[in-house]
Amino acid sequence: MKALHDFVTKFEPDHSKSPFLHTTYDAFYTFLFQPPTVTKGGVHVRDGMDLKRLMVWVVLALQLLYVFGTWNIGHQHFLALGKHAGLLEGFHLKLVYGLIQIIPIFVVTHVVGLGIEFLYAAKKGHSVEEGFLVSGALIPLIMPPDIPLWILAVSVAFAVILGKEAFGGTGMNIWNIALLSRVFIFFAYPTTISGDEVWVSGIEKVDVGLYASEAYNWAHHVFDWIFAGFGWSTFGVGGELVADGWTGATPLGIAAKEGWEGVEAVYDQSSIFWGTIPGSIGESSVPLILIGMAFIMFARVADYRVIVGGLIGFMVAGLMLNAIAPAELTPDTPGIFKFMAIHPLRQMIMGSFLFAITFMATDPVSSADTPTGKWIYGFLIAFIGLIIRVLNPAYPEGWMLSILLLNTFAPLIDHYVYQANIKRRAKRTAAMAKTRDELITKRNEEVEIFTPQNAEGYRPVGNVGNY
């Protein structure tokens, strides 16, 4: 390790002559090695877990979702064509197709986001801040697989510049950066992140309907040559969508109109639970999200209070909506009441709630700081988010909006928690002082110290309260 360190330090550029190159070097150096300097004094504990290494834990927790999301991009594409319907059928084709779609999204996200951070760091004359490590890992997972790359680049630039650098950089932002990128696209380019066909890669809207791309690009032809050499199935030339039995609609899109019965007519509950459905790249697989949740809570990177508070808030809101919904549903029942009637546990496995409460709401910078505030913060995110999901017909999902809303009010939540603690401690101190004064008075009245000098009896010679 020392040899590697000595080799790397040979390339360190001069800070005064090349501030940008030195900033770039410093970013990679601190990624490879823990900080060599620590605070001095006997009261401090030396710890190599700096901010960069702390955030790597979150990135590691997302890796299974990246693998699954990459495969699911290809799986949904081939389902739309009526090919390789089995989970393992054409596995190599699905994985390669997914990689070809997700790698450009990942690269553009990091080139734009890190590029801006490098420029700001060089301009300010300090090291590159590590905040984009997690944001850069989250953004690709919350996007549709066919998001136009130029729109993605604009959204990332908007989120990093106006959401973070304008507030002073990492640790100073008040909103979650990854969600700012998504909310920018949602309001500026809504057709690229809403509807049915955007969640399945390779689907194009044509005048006469929806069709799959008729031919794959050069990369697929290259892989066809390789796969054919092994005798495996190849991509071919694409084709039209399956006329029957396919829909690009997500379970939430169906549930908002037809309730759970409509969802079951298209997807079985097992597919929804495992995540083999259309949707954002990394938000659909419940088991893998739960593994990531356990991982970051065990590593103490995420606070369990936010997550558990969110689960409680979700169940409370879900049961409340169930109570409002009609007892009996008929074909003529409005879709909003059918949506209300869905059991909270079924609501929980649809959409991106578990992903949002695990990886978005627990952001330590933009969430509440106090232990009590974290419970309130997580509860309100889930409660408000589910209300938005069910009662907003234009947007059958609510976590993006509810998290950004609670990001805004997190300092206010902490303020009232602090004030409540101050008042409670003041009352406790006043009660203790009152109890002490009452005890002293009682002892002065009831307890006497006597001397045997008076033949008639005993004479009090002191006030016990003075001792």
Short mmCIF file of C-alpha atoms in Angstrom, two decimals:
data_model
loop_
_atom_site.label_atom_id
_atom_site.label_comp_id
_atom_site.label_asym_id
_atom_site.label_seq_id
_atom_site.Cartn_x
_atom_site.Cartn_y
_atom_site.Cartn_z
CA MET A 1 0.00 0.00 0.00
CA LYS A 2 2.88 2.35 0.77
CA ALA A 3 4.36 1.67 -2.68
CA LEU A 4 1.03 2.56 -4.30
CA HIS A 5 0.80 5.71 -2.18
CA ASP A 6 4.32 6.79 -3.14
CA PHE A 7 3.55 6.11 -6.81
CA VAL A 8 0.37 8.19 -6.75
CA THR A 9 1.97 11.13 -4.94
CA LYS A 10 4.55 11.45 -7.73
CA PHE A 11 1.82 12.81 -10.01
CA GLU A 12 0.56 15.50 -7.64
CA PRO A 13 0.43 18.79 -9.62
CA ASP A 14 1.32 22.16 -8.17
CA HIS A 15 -1.73 23.78 -6.60
CA SER A 16 -0.75 27.35 -7.46
CA LYS A 17 0.05 26.63 -11.11
CA SER A 18 -2.78 24.20 -11.92
CA PRO A 19 -5.62 24.55 -9.41
CA PHE A 20 -8.06 22.51 -11.51
CA LEU A 21 -5.59 19.66 -12.05
CA HIS A 22 -4.70 19.67 -8.37
CA THR A 23 -8.38 19.56 -7.44
CA THR A 24 -8.86 16.59 -9.76
CA TYR A 25 -5.82 14.83 -8.33
CA ASP A 26 -6.96 15.48 -4.76
CA ALA A 27 -10.39 13.99 -5.50
CA PHE A 28 -8.89 10.70 -6.68
CA TYR A 29 -6.24 10.69 -3.96
CA THR A 30 -8.79 11.03 -1.15
CA PHE A 31 -10.92 8.36 -2.80
CA LEU A 32 -8.02 5.89 -2.70
CA PHE A 33 -6.56 6.79 0.70
CA GLN A 34 -7.98 7.90 4.02
CA PRO A 35 -6.99 11.38 5.25
CA PRO A 36 -3.41 11.39 6.58
CA THR A 37 -4.09 14.20 9.08
CA VAL A 38 -6.26 14.02 12.18
CA THR A 39 -7.13 16.39 14.98
CA LYS A 40 -4.59 16.53 17.81
CA GLY A 41 -5.18 15.99 21.48
CA GLY A 42 -6.02 13.19 23.85
CA VAL A 43 -9.79 13.75 23.66
CA HIS A 44 -10.05 12.93 19.98
CA VAL A 45 -10.46 9.50 18.39
CA ARG A 46 -8.66 8.79 15.15
CA ASP A 47 -11.09 7.40 12.58
CA GLY A 48 -10.48 6.70 8.90
CA MET A 49 -14.20 6.86 8.11
CA ASP A 50 -14.28 10.28 6.45
CA LEU A 51 -17.27 11.62 4.51
CA LYS A 52 -16.23 9.98 1.25
CA ARG A 53 -15.94 6.54 2.80
CA LEU A 54 -19.21 7.00 4.69
CA MET A 55 -21.06 7.70 1.46
CA VAL A 56 -19.52 4.70 -0.25
CA TRP A 57 -21.65 2.53 2.06
CA VAL A 58 -24.79 3.93 0.44
CA VAL A 59 -23.34 3.40 -3.04
CA LEU A 60 -22.57 -0.23 -2.14
CA ALA A 61 -26.14 -0.71 -0.90
CA LEU A 62 -27.40 0.33 -4.35
CA GLN A 63 -25.37 -2.14 -6.38
CA LEU A 64 -27.91 -4.98 -6.33
CA LEU A 65 -30.53 -2.52 -7.58
CA TYR A 66 -28.21 -1.53 -10.42
CA VAL A 67 -27.77 -5.16 -11.48
CA PHE A 68 -31.49 -5.90 -11.26
CA GLY A 69 -32.46 -2.64 -12.95
CA THR A 70 -30.09 -3.32 -15.83
CA TRP A 71 -31.62 -6.76 -16.41
CA ASN A 72 -35.19 -5.46 -16.02
CA ILE A 73 -34.66 -2.85 -18.74
CA GLY A 74 -33.98 -5.67 -21.17
CA HIS A 75 -36.67 -7.92 -19.72
CA GLN A 76 -39.42 -5.31 -20.19
CA HIS A 77 -38.19 -4.54 -23.70
CA PHE A 78 -38.39 -8.15 -24.83
CA LEU A 79 -41.74 -8.68 -23.09
CA ALA A 80 -43.08 -5.83 -25.22
CA LEU A 81 -41.90 -7.70 -28.32
CA GLY A 82 -43.31 -11.00 -27.13
CA LYS A 83 -39.85 -12.58 -26.96
CA HIS A 84 -37.95 -14.31 -24.14
CA ALA A 85 -40.86 -14.02 -21.71
CA GLY A 86 -39.22 -16.26 -19.09
CA LEU A 87 -37.10 -14.62 -16.45
CA LEU A 88 -33.96 -16.46 -17.53
CA GLU A 89 -34.77 -16.72 -21.25
CA GLY A 90 -32.42 -14.54 -23.28
CA PHE A 91 -30.69 -13.48 -20.07
CA HIS A 92 -27.56 -12.38 -21.94
CA LEU A 93 -29.62 -10.28 -24.37
CA LYS A 94 -31.54 -8.58 -21.57
CA LEU A 95 -28.39 -7.81 -19.62
CA VAL A 96 -26.51 -6.41 -22.61
CA TYR A 97 -29.50 -4.38 -23.77
CA GLY A 98 -29.88 -2.97 -20.26
CA LEU A 99 -26.19 -2.08 -20.07
CA ILE A 100 -26.37 -0.25 -23.38
CA GLN A 101 -29.24 1.83 -22.00
CA ILE A 102 -28.00 2.47 -18.46
CA ILE A 103 -24.30 3.15 -19.06
CA PRO A 104 -24.90 6.41 -21.00
CA ILE A 105 -27.30 7.57 -18.27
CA PHE A 106 -24.69 6.82 -15.59
CA VAL A 107 -21.86 8.46 -17.54
CA VAL A 108 -23.78 11.64 -18.38
CA THR A 109 -24.94 11.98 -14.77
CA HIS A 110 -21.41 11.78 -13.41
CA VAL A 111 -19.66 13.76 -16.12
CA VAL A 112 -22.04 16.69 -15.67
CA GLY A 113 -22.41 16.47 -11.88
CA LEU A 114 -18.77 15.83 -11.02
CA GLY A 115 -17.60 18.23 -13.72
CA ILE A 116 -19.54 21.06 -12.09
CA GLU A 117 -18.25 20.10 -8.65
CA PHE A 118 -14.65 20.01 -9.92
CA LEU A 119 -15.04 23.47 -11.46
CA TYR A 120 -16.51 24.95 -8.28
CA ALA A 121 -13.83 23.30 -6.14
CA ALA A 122 -11.04 24.68 -8.34
CA LYS A 123 -12.65 28.13 -8.28
CA LYS A 124 -12.96 28.09 -4.48
CA GLY A 125 -9.48 26.61 -4.05
CA HIS A 126 -10.48 23.63 -1.94
CA SER A 127 -10.91 19.89 -2.31
CA VAL A 128 -13.74 18.32 -4.27
CA GLU A 129 -16.74 17.77 -2.03
CA GLU A 130 -17.99 14.20 -1.79
CA GLY A 131 -21.72 14.89 -1.81
CA PHE A 132 -22.27 13.87 -5.42
CA LEU A 133 -21.11 10.30 -4.80
CA VAL A 134 -24.55 9.33 -3.50
CA SER A 135 -26.54 11.72 -5.69
CA GLY A 136 -24.76 10.45 -8.79
CA ALA A 137 -25.58 6.87 -7.82
CA LEU A 138 -29.23 7.64 -7.10
CA ILE A 139 -30.13 9.74 -10.15
CA PRO A 140 -29.86 6.94 -12.77
CA LEU A 141 -32.01 4.66 -10.62
CA ILE A 142 -34.93 7.10 -10.43
CA MET A 143 -35.04 7.83 -14.17
CA PRO A 144 -36.95 6.12 -17.01
CA PRO A 145 -34.67 3.91 -19.13
CA ASP A 146 -35.15 6.02 -22.27
CA ILE A 147 -34.65 9.46 -20.71
CA PRO A 148 -33.15 11.80 -23.35
CA LEU A 149 -29.54 12.36 -22.34
CA TRP A 150 -29.55 16.09 -23.00
CA ILE A 151 -32.57 16.52 -20.70
CA LEU A 152 -30.80 14.44 -18.08
CA ALA A 153 -27.70 16.63 -18.38
CA VAL A 154 -29.73 19.82 -17.94
CA SER A 155 -31.55 18.40 -14.93
CA VAL A 156 -28.31 17.34 -13.22
CA ALA A 157 -26.75 20.76 -13.86
CA PHE A 158 -29.85 22.45 -12.44
CA ALA A 159 -29.82 20.27 -9.32
CA VAL A 160 -26.09 20.66 -8.58
CA ILE A 161 -25.78 24.39 -9.33
CA LEU A 162 -29.05 25.74 -7.95
CA GLY A 163 -29.72 23.02 -5.40
CA LYS A 164 -26.29 22.74 -3.82
CA GLU A 165 -23.55 25.09 -5.00
CA ALA A 166 -25.81 28.12 -4.67
CA PHE A 167 -26.23 27.23 -0.97
CA GLY A 168 -22.52 26.72 -0.36
CA GLY A 169 -21.84 23.12 -1.42
CA THR A 170 -22.04 19.75 0.27
CA GLY A 171 -23.65 19.87 3.68
CA MET A 172 -25.31 23.22 2.99
CA ASN A 173 -28.10 22.19 0.61
CA ILE A 174 -31.63 22.12 1.98
CA TRP A 175 -33.12 19.77 -0.66
CA ASN A 176 -32.18 16.31 -1.83
CA ILE A 177 -30.10 16.74 -4.99
CA ALA A 178 -31.24 13.57 -6.77
CA LEU A 179 -34.89 14.48 -6.27
CA LEU A 180 -34.27 18.02 -7.51
CA SER A 181 -32.99 16.52 -10.76
CA ARG A 182 -36.13 14.42 -11.14
CA VAL A 183 -38.54 17.20 -10.16
CA PHE A 184 -36.92 19.49 -12.74
CA ILE A 185 -37.68 16.96 -15.49
CA PHE A 186 -41.17 16.33 -14.13
CA PHE A 187 -42.18 19.98 -14.41
CA ALA A 188 -40.02 21.10 -17.35
CA TYR A 189 -40.35 18.02 -19.60
CA PRO A 190 -43.33 16.06 -18.21
CA THR A 191 -43.87 13.83 -21.26
CA THR A 192 -40.43 12.26 -20.82
CA ILE A 193 -41.21 11.04 -17.30
CA SER A 194 -44.93 10.29 -17.36
CA GLY A 195 -47.31 8.13 -19.34
CA ASP A 196 -46.99 4.43 -20.17
CA GLU A 197 -44.41 3.96 -22.92
CA VAL A 198 -41.61 5.93 -21.17
CA TRP A 199 -41.08 3.10 -18.66
CA VAL A 200 -40.22 0.51 -21.32
CA SER A 201 -37.04 1.07 -23.31
CA GLY A 202 -37.12 1.02 -27.09
CA ILE A 203 -40.80 1.97 -27.38
CA GLU A 204 -41.63 4.85 -29.69
CA LYS A 205 -44.86 6.76 -30.13
CA VAL A 206 -46.01 6.76 -33.77
CA ASP A 207 -49.12 8.23 -35.34
CA VAL A 208 -50.85 4.86 -35.54
CA GLY A 209 -49.81 3.61 -32.09
CA LEU A 210 -46.82 2.39 -30.14
CA TYR A 211 -44.04 0.42 -31.80
CA ALA A 212 -40.70 -0.97 -30.81
CA SER A 213 -37.60 0.18 -32.63
CA GLU A 214 -37.34 -1.73 -35.88
CA ALA A 215 -33.59 -2.13 -35.70
CA TYR A 216 -31.00 -2.13 -32.96
CA ASN A 217 -27.98 0.11 -33.17
CA TRP A 218 -24.46 -0.93 -34.09
CA ALA A 219 -23.62 -2.18 -30.61
CA HIS A 220 -26.31 -4.82 -30.80
CA HIS A 221 -25.07 -6.03 -34.18
CA VAL A 222 -21.60 -6.40 -32.70
CA PHE A 223 -22.99 -8.51 -29.87
CA ASP A 224 -25.08 -10.54 -32.33
CA TRP A 225 -21.86 -11.61 -34.01
CA ILE A 226 -20.41 -12.66 -30.65
CA PHE A 227 -23.55 -14.44 -29.46
CA ALA A 228 -23.97 -16.25 -32.77
CA GLY A 229 -20.44 -17.62 -32.38
CA PHE A 230 -21.50 -19.30 -29.14
CA GLY A 231 -24.75 -20.52 -30.63
CA TRP A 232 -26.82 -18.25 -28.39
CA SER A 233 -29.93 -16.31 -29.35
CA THR A 234 -29.32 -12.90 -30.93
CA PHE A 235 -31.03 -9.55 -30.95
CA GLY A 236 -32.19 -9.71 -34.56
CA VAL A 237 -33.84 -6.61 -36.00
CA GLY A 238 -36.43 -5.75 -33.38
CA GLY A 239 -40.08 -5.72 -34.38
CA GLU A 240 -43.53 -4.52 -33.53
CA LEU A 241 -45.09 -4.62 -30.11
CA VAL A 242 -47.22 -7.54 -29.11
CA ALA A 243 -50.78 -6.72 -30.11
CA ASP A 244 -52.35 -8.45 -27.11
CA GLY A 245 -51.20 -9.11 -23.59
CA TRP A 246 -48.75 -6.24 -23.23
CA THR A 247 -49.09 -2.89 -21.55
CA GLY A 248 -46.42 -0.43 -20.59
CA ALA A 249 -48.57 0.92 -17.76
CA THR A 250 -47.14 0.67 -14.26
CA PRO A 251 -49.24 -0.90 -11.47
CA LEU A 252 -49.75 2.56 -9.99
CA GLY A 253 -51.05 3.93 -13.27
CA ILE A 254 -53.58 1.10 -13.43
CA ALA A 255 -54.50 1.27 -9.73
CA ALA A 256 -55.32 4.98 -9.99
CA LYS A 257 -58.07 4.15 -12.48
CA GLU A 258 -59.17 0.59 -11.76
CA GLY A 259 -58.02 -0.27 -8.24
CA TRP A 260 -56.36 -3.51 -7.20
CA GLU A 261 -58.58 -5.67 -9.40
CA GLY A 262 -57.32 -3.79 -12.44
CA VAL A 263 -53.72 -4.30 -11.33
CA GLU A 264 -54.23 -8.05 -10.85
CA ALA A 265 -55.69 -8.31 -14.33
CA VAL A 266 -52.29 -7.27 -15.74
CA TYR A 267 -49.67 -8.16 -13.11
CA ASP A 268 -49.57 -10.87 -10.49
CA GLN A 269 -48.60 -9.90 -6.98
CA SER A 270 -45.34 -11.84 -7.18
CA SER A 271 -44.16 -9.78 -10.18
CA ILE A 272 -44.95 -6.55 -8.32
CA PHE A 273 -43.11 -7.74 -5.21
CA TRP A 274 -39.99 -8.89 -7.07
CA GLY A 275 -40.04 -5.85 -9.35
CA THR A 276 -40.34 -7.44 -12.80
CA ILE A 277 -42.63 -4.62 -13.92
CA PRO A 278 -42.23 -1.35 -15.86
CA GLY A 279 -41.00 1.62 -13.88
CA SER A 280 -37.96 3.65 -12.94
CA ILE A 281 -34.71 1.75 -13.36
CA GLY A 282 -33.99 0.86 -9.73
CA GLU A 283 -37.12 1.48 -7.68
CA SER A 284 -39.23 -1.63 -8.21
CA SER A 285 -37.66 -4.67 -6.47
CA VAL A 286 -38.92 -4.85 -2.88
CA PRO A 287 -36.54 -7.62 -1.64
CA LEU A 288 -33.43 -5.87 -2.95
CA ILE A 289 -34.54 -2.55 -1.47
CA LEU A 290 -35.08 -4.25 1.89
CA ILE A 291 -31.56 -5.71 1.69
CA GLY A 292 -30.18 -2.24 1.00
CA MET A 293 -32.26 -0.85 3.86
CA ALA A 294 -30.87 -3.40 6.30
CA PHE A 295 -27.34 -2.76 5.03
CA ILE A 296 -27.29 1.00 5.57
CA MET A 297 -29.12 0.76 8.91
CA PHE A 298 -26.64 -1.87 10.14
CA ALA A 299 -23.78 0.38 9.02
CA ARG A 300 -25.53 3.28 10.82
CA VAL A 301 -25.37 5.38 7.70
CA ALA A 302 -29.16 5.79 7.71
CA ASP A 303 -31.16 6.56 10.85
CA TYR A 304 -33.79 3.92 11.55
CA ARG A 305 -36.12 6.55 13.04
CA VAL A 306 -36.82 8.09 9.64
CA ILE A 307 -37.50 4.70 8.04
CA VAL A 308 -39.65 3.29 10.86
CA GLY A 309 -41.47 6.60 11.23
CA GLY A 310 -42.17 6.47 7.50
CA LEU A 311 -43.55 2.93 7.71
CA ILE A 312 -45.86 3.98 10.55
CA GLY A 313 -47.02 7.08 8.67
CA PHE A 314 -47.71 5.01 5.57
CA MET A 315 -49.85 2.50 7.46
CA VAL A 316 -51.79 5.24 9.26
CA ALA A 317 -52.54 7.07 5.99
CA GLY A 318 -53.40 3.81 4.21
CA LEU A 319 -55.82 2.66 6.92
CA MET A 320 -57.40 6.11 7.02
CA LEU A 321 -58.00 6.00 3.25
CA ASN A 322 -59.39 2.47 3.58
CA ALA A 323 -61.86 3.76 6.17
CA ILE A 324 -63.02 6.53 3.81
CA ALA A 325 -63.40 4.21 0.80
CA PRO A 326 -66.81 2.59 0.13
CA ALA A 327 -67.37 -0.81 1.71
CA GLU A 328 -68.43 -2.29 -1.62
CA LEU A 329 -66.83 -1.52 -4.97
CA THR A 330 -68.70 -1.83 -8.25
CA PRO A 331 -67.63 -1.29 -11.88
CA ASP A 332 -69.23 2.16 -11.67
CA THR A 333 -67.27 3.20 -8.55
CA PRO A 334 -64.96 6.14 -9.38
CA GLY A 335 -61.31 5.17 -9.71
CA ILE A 336 -60.23 7.37 -6.79
CA PHE A 337 -62.35 5.33 -4.37
CA LYS A 338 -60.98 2.08 -5.82
CA PHE A 339 -57.50 3.46 -5.22
CA MET A 340 -58.40 4.37 -1.63
CA ALA A 341 -59.64 0.84 -0.96
CA ILE A 342 -56.30 -0.83 -1.72
CA HIS A 343 -54.76 -2.35 1.42
CA PRO A 344 -51.73 -0.41 2.73
CA LEU A 345 -49.39 -3.40 2.34
CA ARG A 346 -50.32 -3.67 -1.33
CA GLN A 347 -49.87 0.08 -1.67
CA MET A 348 -46.43 -0.31 -0.12
CA ILE A 349 -45.10 -2.78 -2.68
CA MET A 350 -46.35 -0.69 -5.60
CA GLY A 351 -44.30 2.26 -6.75
CA SER A 352 -41.22 3.67 -5.10
CA PHE A 353 -42.16 4.25 -1.45
CA LEU A 354 -39.65 1.81 0.05
CA PHE A 355 -36.86 3.12 -2.18
CA ALA A 356 -37.70 6.73 -1.33
CA ILE A 357 -37.95 6.27 2.44
CA THR A 358 -34.72 4.24 2.49
CA PHE A 359 -32.36 6.13 0.20
CA MET A 360 -33.93 9.58 -0.23
CA ALA A 361 -35.60 10.51 3.05
CA THR A 362 -32.58 9.40 5.12
CA ASP A 363 -30.24 11.92 3.49
CA PRO A 364 -28.46 13.28 6.61
CA VAL A 365 -28.04 16.77 5.13
CA SER A 366 -31.61 17.56 4.13
CA SER A 367 -33.50 15.58 6.80
CA ALA A 368 -34.29 16.51 10.39
CA ASP A 369 -31.41 16.35 12.88
CA THR A 370 -33.05 15.68 16.24
CA PRO A 371 -34.09 12.13 17.21
CA THR A 372 -37.70 13.18 17.81
CA GLY A 373 -37.64 15.30 14.67
CA LYS A 374 -36.60 12.27 12.61
CA TRP A 375 -39.68 10.35 13.77
CA ILE A 376 -41.94 13.27 12.84
CA TYR A 377 -40.09 13.86 9.56
CA GLY A 378 -40.36 10.24 8.40
CA PHE A 379 -44.00 9.97 9.49
CA LEU A 380 -45.06 13.11 7.61
CA ILE A 381 -43.19 12.13 4.44
CA ALA A 382 -45.09 8.86 4.22
CA PHE A 383 -48.42 10.27 5.35
CA ILE A 384 -48.39 13.22 2.95
CA GLY A 385 -46.86 11.18 0.13
CA LEU A 386 -49.60 8.56 0.19
CA ILE A 387 -52.27 11.27 0.28
CA ILE A 388 -50.69 12.86 -2.80
CA ARG A 389 -50.46 9.47 -4.53
CA VAL A 390 -54.11 8.58 -4.01
CA LEU A 391 -55.88 11.94 -4.19
CA ASN A 392 -53.89 13.54 -7.02
CA PRO A 393 -55.24 12.12 -10.30
CA ALA A 394 -52.48 13.81 -12.34
CA TYR A 395 -49.62 12.16 -10.47
CA PRO A 396 -50.19 8.71 -8.92
CA GLU A 397 -47.02 8.90 -6.81
CA GLY A 398 -46.09 11.34 -4.09
CA TRP A 399 -42.70 10.70 -2.53
CA MET A 400 -40.73 13.15 -4.66
CA LEU A 401 -43.04 16.00 -3.68
CA SER A 402 -43.48 14.99 -0.03
CA ILE A 403 -39.73 14.56 0.59
CA LEU A 404 -38.88 17.92 -0.95
CA LEU A 405 -41.68 19.52 1.09
CA LEU A 406 -40.40 17.99 4.33
CA ASN A 407 -36.81 18.92 3.35
CA THR A 408 -38.04 22.49 3.41
CA PHE A 409 -39.70 22.16 6.81
CA ALA A 410 -37.05 19.95 8.47
CA PRO A 411 -35.35 22.94 10.19
CA LEU A 412 -38.75 24.07 11.49
CA ILE A 413 -39.45 20.60 12.87
CA ASP A 414 -36.09 20.64 14.67
CA HIS A 415 -36.79 24.16 15.96
CA TYR A 416 -40.02 23.10 17.64
CA VAL A 417 -38.41 19.95 19.00
CA TYR A 418 -35.65 22.09 20.54
CA GLN A 419 -38.20 24.51 21.97
CA ALA A 420 -40.26 21.66 23.40
CA ASN A 421 -37.12 20.20 25.02
CA ILE A 422 -36.20 23.60 26.48
CA LYS A 423 -39.69 24.09 27.91
CA ARG A 424 -39.82 20.55 29.29
CA ARG A 425 -36.43 20.94 30.97
CA ALA A 426 -37.40 24.37 32.34
CA LYS A 427 -40.58 22.89 33.84
CA ARG A 428 -38.62 19.99 35.28
CA THR A 429 -36.05 22.35 36.80
CA ALA A 430 -38.79 24.54 38.25
CA ALA A 431 -40.58 21.48 39.67
CA MET A 432 -37.35 20.20 41.21
CA ALA A 433 -36.65 23.64 42.75
CA LYS A 434 -40.17 23.83 44.12
CA THR A 435 -39.91 20.33 45.57
CA ARG A 436 -36.58 21.20 47.17
CA ASP A 437 -37.98 24.39 48.73
CA GLU A 438 -41.03 22.54 50.05
CA LEU A 439 -38.80 19.85 51.56
CA ILE A 440 -36.58 22.41 53.28
CA THR A 441 -39.60 24.25 54.69
CA LYS A 442 -41.16 21.03 55.94
CA ARG A 443 -37.95 19.92 57.60
CA ASN A 444 -37.54 23.34 59.24
CA GLU A 445 -41.01 23.03 60.68
CA GLU A 446 -40.92 19.40 61.79
CA VAL A 447 -37.30 18.69 62.67
CA GLU A 448 -35.63 20.33 65.69
CA ILE A 449 -32.16 20.05 67.13
CA PHE A 450 -32.19 20.12 70.94
CA THR A 451 -29.60 20.76 73.71
CA PRO A 452 -29.87 19.36 77.30
CA GLN A 453 -28.94 22.72 78.98
CA ASN A 454 -32.54 23.60 79.90
CA ALA A 455 -33.80 21.64 82.86
CA GLU A 456 -37.36 22.20 81.73
CA GLY A 457 -36.71 20.39 78.51
CA TYR A 458 -34.74 20.83 75.31
CA ARG A 459 -34.09 24.06 73.52
CA PRO A 460 -33.79 24.31 69.65
CA VAL A 461 -30.43 25.77 68.77
CA GLY A 462 -30.34 25.77 65.01
CA ASN A 463 -32.25 25.82 61.77
CA VAL A 464 -31.81 22.52 60.01
CA GLY A 465 -32.14 24.26 56.73
CA ASN A 466 -28.84 25.96 57.31
CA TYR A 467 -26.89 22.69 57.49
#
